[in-house]
Short mmCIF file of C-alpha atoms in Angstrom, two decimals:
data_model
loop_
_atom_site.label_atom_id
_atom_site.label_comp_id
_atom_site.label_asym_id
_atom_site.label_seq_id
_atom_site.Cartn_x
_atom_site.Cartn_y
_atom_site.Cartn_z
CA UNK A 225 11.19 7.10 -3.05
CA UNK A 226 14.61 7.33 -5.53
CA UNK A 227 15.17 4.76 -7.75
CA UNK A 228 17.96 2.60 -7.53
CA UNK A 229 18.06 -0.64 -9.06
CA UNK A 230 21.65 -2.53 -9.25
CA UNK A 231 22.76 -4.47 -12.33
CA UNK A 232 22.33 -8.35 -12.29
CA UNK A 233 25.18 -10.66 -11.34
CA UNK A 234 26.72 -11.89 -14.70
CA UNK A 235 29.16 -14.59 -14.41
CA UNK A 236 30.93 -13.41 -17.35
CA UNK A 237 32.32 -10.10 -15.83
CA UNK A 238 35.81 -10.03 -14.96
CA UNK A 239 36.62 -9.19 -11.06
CA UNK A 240 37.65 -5.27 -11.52
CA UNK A 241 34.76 -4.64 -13.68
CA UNK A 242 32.09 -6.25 -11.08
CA UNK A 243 34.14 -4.27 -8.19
CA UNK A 244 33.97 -0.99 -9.79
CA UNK A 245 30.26 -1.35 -10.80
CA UNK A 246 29.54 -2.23 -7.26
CA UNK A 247 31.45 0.76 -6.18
CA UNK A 248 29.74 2.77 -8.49
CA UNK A 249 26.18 1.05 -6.91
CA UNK A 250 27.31 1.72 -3.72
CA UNK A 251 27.95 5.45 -4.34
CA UNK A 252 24.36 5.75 -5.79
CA UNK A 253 22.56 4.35 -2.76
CA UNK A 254 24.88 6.24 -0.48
CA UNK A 255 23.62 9.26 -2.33
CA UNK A 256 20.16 8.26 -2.17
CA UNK A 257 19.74 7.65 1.39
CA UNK A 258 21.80 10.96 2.82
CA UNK A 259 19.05 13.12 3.25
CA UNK A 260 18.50 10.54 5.96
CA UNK A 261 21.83 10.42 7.97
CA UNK A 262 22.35 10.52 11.45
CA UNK A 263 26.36 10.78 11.48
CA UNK A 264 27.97 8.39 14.14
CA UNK A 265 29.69 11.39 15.76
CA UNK A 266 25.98 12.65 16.63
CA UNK A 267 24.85 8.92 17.14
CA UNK A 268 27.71 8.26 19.79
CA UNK A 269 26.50 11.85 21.96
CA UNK A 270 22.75 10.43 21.69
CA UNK A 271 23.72 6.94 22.73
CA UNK A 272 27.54 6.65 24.09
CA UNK A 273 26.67 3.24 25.85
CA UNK A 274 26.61 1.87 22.53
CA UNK A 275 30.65 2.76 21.69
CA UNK A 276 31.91 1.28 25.40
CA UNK A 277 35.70 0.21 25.15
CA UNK A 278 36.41 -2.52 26.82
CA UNK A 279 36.45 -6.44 25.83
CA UNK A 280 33.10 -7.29 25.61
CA UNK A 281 32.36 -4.10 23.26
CA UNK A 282 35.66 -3.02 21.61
CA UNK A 283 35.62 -5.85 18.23
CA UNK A 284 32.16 -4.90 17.25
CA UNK A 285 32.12 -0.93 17.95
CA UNK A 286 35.22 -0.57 16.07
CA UNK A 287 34.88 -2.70 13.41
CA UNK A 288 33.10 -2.63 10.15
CA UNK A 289 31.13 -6.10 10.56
CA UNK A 290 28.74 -4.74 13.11
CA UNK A 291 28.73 -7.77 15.21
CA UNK A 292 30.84 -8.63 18.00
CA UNK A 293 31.35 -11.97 18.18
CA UNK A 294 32.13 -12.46 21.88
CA UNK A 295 28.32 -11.32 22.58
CA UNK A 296 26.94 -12.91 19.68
CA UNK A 297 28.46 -16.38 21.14
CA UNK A 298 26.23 -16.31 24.01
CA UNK A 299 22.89 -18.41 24.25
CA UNK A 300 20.95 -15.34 25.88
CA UNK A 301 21.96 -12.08 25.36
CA UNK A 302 21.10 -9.76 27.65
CA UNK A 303 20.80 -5.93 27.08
CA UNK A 304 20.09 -3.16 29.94
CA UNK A 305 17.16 -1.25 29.63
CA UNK A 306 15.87 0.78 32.70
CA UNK A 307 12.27 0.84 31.73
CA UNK A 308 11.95 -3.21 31.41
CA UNK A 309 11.29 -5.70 34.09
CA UNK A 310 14.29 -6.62 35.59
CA UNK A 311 15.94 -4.00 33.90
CA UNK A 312 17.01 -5.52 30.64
CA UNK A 313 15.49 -7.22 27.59
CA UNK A 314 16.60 -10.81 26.42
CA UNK A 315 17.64 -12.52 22.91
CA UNK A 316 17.93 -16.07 22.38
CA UNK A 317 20.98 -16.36 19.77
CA UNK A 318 22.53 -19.15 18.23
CA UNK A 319 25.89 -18.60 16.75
CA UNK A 320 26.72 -22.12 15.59
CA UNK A 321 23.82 -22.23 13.66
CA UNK A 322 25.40 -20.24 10.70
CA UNK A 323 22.22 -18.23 10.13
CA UNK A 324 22.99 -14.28 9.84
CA UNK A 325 20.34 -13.53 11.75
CA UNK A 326 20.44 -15.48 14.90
CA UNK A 327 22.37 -13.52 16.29
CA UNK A 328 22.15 -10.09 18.01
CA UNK A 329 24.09 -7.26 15.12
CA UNK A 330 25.11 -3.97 16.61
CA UNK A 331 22.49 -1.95 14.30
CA UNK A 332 19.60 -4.04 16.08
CA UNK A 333 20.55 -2.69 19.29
CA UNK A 334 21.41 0.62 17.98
CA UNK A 335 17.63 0.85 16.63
CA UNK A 336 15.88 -0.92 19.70
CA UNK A 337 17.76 1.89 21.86
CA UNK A 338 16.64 4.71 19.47
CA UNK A 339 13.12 3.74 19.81
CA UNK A 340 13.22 3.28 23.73
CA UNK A 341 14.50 6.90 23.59
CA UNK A 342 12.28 8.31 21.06
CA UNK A 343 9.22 6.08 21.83
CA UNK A 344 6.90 8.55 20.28
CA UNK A 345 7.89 7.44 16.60
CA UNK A 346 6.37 4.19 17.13
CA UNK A 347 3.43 4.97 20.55
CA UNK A 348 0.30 3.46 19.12
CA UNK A 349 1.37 2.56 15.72
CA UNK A 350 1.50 -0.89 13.77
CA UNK A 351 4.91 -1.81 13.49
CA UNK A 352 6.69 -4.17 10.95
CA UNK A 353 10.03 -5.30 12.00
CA UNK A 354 11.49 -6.21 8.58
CA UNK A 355 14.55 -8.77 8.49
CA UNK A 356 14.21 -9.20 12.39
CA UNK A 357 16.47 -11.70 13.02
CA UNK A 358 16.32 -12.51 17.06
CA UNK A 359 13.68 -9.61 17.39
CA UNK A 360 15.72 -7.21 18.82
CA UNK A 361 14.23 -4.22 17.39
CA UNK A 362 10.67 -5.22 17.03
CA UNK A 363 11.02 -6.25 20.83
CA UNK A 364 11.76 -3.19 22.26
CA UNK A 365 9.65 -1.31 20.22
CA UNK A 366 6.57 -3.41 21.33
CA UNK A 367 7.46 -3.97 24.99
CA UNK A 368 8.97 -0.81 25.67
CA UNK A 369 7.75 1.95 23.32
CA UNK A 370 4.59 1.35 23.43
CA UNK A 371 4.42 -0.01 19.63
CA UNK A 372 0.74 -1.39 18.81
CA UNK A 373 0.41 -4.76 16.62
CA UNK A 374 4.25 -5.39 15.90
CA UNK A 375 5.00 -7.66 13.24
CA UNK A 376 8.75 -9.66 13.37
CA UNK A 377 9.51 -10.51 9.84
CA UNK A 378 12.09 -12.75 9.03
CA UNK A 379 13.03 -16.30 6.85
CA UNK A 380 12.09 -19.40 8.54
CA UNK A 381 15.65 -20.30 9.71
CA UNK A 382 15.28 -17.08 12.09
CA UNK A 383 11.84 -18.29 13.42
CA UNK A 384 13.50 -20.15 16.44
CA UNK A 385 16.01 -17.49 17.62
CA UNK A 386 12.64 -15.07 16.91
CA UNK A 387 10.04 -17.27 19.31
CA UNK A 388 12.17 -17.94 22.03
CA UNK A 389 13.00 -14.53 22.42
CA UNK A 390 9.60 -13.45 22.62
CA UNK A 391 8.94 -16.04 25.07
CA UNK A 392 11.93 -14.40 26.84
CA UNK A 393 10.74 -11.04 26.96
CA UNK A 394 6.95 -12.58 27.41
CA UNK A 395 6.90 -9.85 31.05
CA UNK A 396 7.76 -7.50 29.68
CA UNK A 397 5.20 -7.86 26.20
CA UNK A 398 2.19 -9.04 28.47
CA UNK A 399 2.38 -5.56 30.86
CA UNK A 400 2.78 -2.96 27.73
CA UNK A 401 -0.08 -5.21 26.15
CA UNK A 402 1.19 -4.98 22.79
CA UNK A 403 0.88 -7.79 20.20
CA UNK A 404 3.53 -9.04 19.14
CA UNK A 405 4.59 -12.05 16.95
CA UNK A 406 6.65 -13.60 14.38
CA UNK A 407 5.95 -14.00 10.34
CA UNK A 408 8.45 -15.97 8.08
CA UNK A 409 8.50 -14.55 4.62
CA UNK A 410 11.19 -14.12 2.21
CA UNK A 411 12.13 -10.98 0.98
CA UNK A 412 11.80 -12.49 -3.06
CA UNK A 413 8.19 -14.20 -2.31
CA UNK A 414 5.71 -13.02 -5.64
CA UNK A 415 2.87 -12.19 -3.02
CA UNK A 416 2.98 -10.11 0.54
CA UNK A 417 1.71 -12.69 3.15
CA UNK A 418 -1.92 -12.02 4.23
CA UNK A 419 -0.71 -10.95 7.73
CA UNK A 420 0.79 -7.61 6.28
CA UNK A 421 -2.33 -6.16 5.12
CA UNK A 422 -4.44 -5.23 8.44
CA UNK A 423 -0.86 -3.67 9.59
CA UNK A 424 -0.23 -1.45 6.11
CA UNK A 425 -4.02 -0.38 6.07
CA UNK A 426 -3.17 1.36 9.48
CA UNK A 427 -2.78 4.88 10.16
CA UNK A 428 0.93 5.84 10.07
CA UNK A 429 2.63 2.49 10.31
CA UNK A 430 6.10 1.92 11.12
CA UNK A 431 8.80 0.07 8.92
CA UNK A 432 11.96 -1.11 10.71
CA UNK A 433 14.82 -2.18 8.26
CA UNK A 434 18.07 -2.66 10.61
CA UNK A 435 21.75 -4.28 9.42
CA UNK A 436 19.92 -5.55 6.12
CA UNK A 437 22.40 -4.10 3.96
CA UNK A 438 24.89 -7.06 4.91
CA UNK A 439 24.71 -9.43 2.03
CA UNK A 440 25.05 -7.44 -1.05
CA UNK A 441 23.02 -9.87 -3.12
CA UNK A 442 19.81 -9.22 -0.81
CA UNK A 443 20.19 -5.45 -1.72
CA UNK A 444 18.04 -5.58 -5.03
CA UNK A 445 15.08 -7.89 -3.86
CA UNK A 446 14.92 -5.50 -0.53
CA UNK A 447 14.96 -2.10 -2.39
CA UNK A 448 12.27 -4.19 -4.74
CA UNK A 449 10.32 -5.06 -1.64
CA UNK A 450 10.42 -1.83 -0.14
CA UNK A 451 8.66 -0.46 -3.17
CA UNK A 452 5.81 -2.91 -2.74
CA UNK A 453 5.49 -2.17 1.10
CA UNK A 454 6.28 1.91 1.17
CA UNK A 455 3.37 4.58 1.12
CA UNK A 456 2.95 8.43 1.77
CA UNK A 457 1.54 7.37 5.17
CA UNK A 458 4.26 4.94 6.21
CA UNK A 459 7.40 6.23 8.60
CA UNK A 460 10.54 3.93 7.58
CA UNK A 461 13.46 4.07 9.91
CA UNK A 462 16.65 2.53 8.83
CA UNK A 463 19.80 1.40 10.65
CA UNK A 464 22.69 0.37 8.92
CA UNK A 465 26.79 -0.03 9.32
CA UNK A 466 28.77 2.53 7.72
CA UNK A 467 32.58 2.45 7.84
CA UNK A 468 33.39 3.18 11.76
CA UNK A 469 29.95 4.67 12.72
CA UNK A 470 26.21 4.01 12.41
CA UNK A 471 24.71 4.89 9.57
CA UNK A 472 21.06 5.82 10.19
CA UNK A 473 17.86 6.77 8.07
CA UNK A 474 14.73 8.32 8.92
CA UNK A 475 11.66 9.10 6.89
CA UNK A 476 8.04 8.91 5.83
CA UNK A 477 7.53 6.64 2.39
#
């Protein structure tokens, strides 16, 4: 894997100076992760449901928050899929609660439809949804791509949105017969929880990382992490907002 590793915060340095190195940070890991790109103009001919106009999809498809907030004000969220049982998946959100990721972010989809589509990247294999938030992702990768043990990964203040929305989706889990569960652990903990080691022994497992580029002070304890986690066996996919489109990243550790 390249090396990045951004400076430290210092609380001496003067706005401009902090802006242009994180421009200059910015550029790096843009460079780094290229190779990996899936342009949005290729992303919206794959998946054009994603880039619907229209109220209830305009703010977040044409924005550069990745979250639109009509949607993500909704208890249940509900989003179509043919293949599930009653034809759509469901996340339990909770807007008001201020926590990033109880809510449903435009890259979760964008990765839980990939994986419905492409369901051989993930048939079989271990799968660690990392930064999970409601479960999107890990969900649909479980319940409808036929992911084996699937691990949802998040800090404790997600584990609500997290449960309840595998309680939600609980039909659609129990007939693919996939395991499937949530794991609180933050990102800057010394040790990797016991629970990650029967999933990273297995052959070829799968690391999901979607919208966890958001805060930009998360970026150096997740590249740090990813270090600790990534092997020659492991396949990482990556979602992530860039400008107007999706940015999106896939490759083997």
């Amino acid at each position: 894997m390249a090396s990045f590793a951004p400076a430290d915060e210092s609380p001496s340095e003067d706005v401009a100076a902090r802006n242009a190195r994180r421009l200059a940070e910015a550029k790096q890991l843009r460079a780094i992760t290229t190779s990996l790109d899936m342009e949005a103009t290729l992303y919206r001919q794959l998946f054009p449901e994603l880039f619907v106009d229209g109220l209830d999809g305009l703010a977040a498809r044409d924005s550069t928050l990745g979250l639109d907030y009509l949607r993500a004000s909704r208890p249940v969220l509900e989003l179509p899929f043919d293949s599930a049982p009653g034809g759509a998946l469901r996340f339990v959100q909770d807007q008001r609660s201020g926590v990033l990721g109880a809510v449903v972010w435009d890259c979760g989809e964008a990765m839980a439809r990939f994986l419905v589509a492409e369901p051989a990247l993930v048939r079989g294999r271990a799968v660690l949804d990392l930064g999970t938030g409601t479960g999107v992702a890990g969900v649909a990768a479980a319940a409808l791509a036929g992911a084996g043990l699937t691990l949802l990964s998040d800090i404790e203040a997600c584990r609500d949105v997290a449960e309840r929305s595998l309680a939600a989706n609980a039909t659609a889990l129990e007939a693919a017969a996939g395991a499937c569960s949530f794991l609180a652990f933050d990102w800057t903990a010394p040790e990797l929880p016991e629970e990650f080691d029967a999933l990273l022994a297995s052959s070829r497992p799968v690391l999901l990382v979607s919208d966890c580029l958001y805060q930009f002070q998360l970026l150096k304890p997740l590249l740090a992490l990813l270090r600790r986690l990534l092997t020659p066996e492991m396949i990482l996919i990556w979602t992530y907002k860039v400008g107007l489109g999706f940015g999106f990243g896939l490759g083997s550790g």
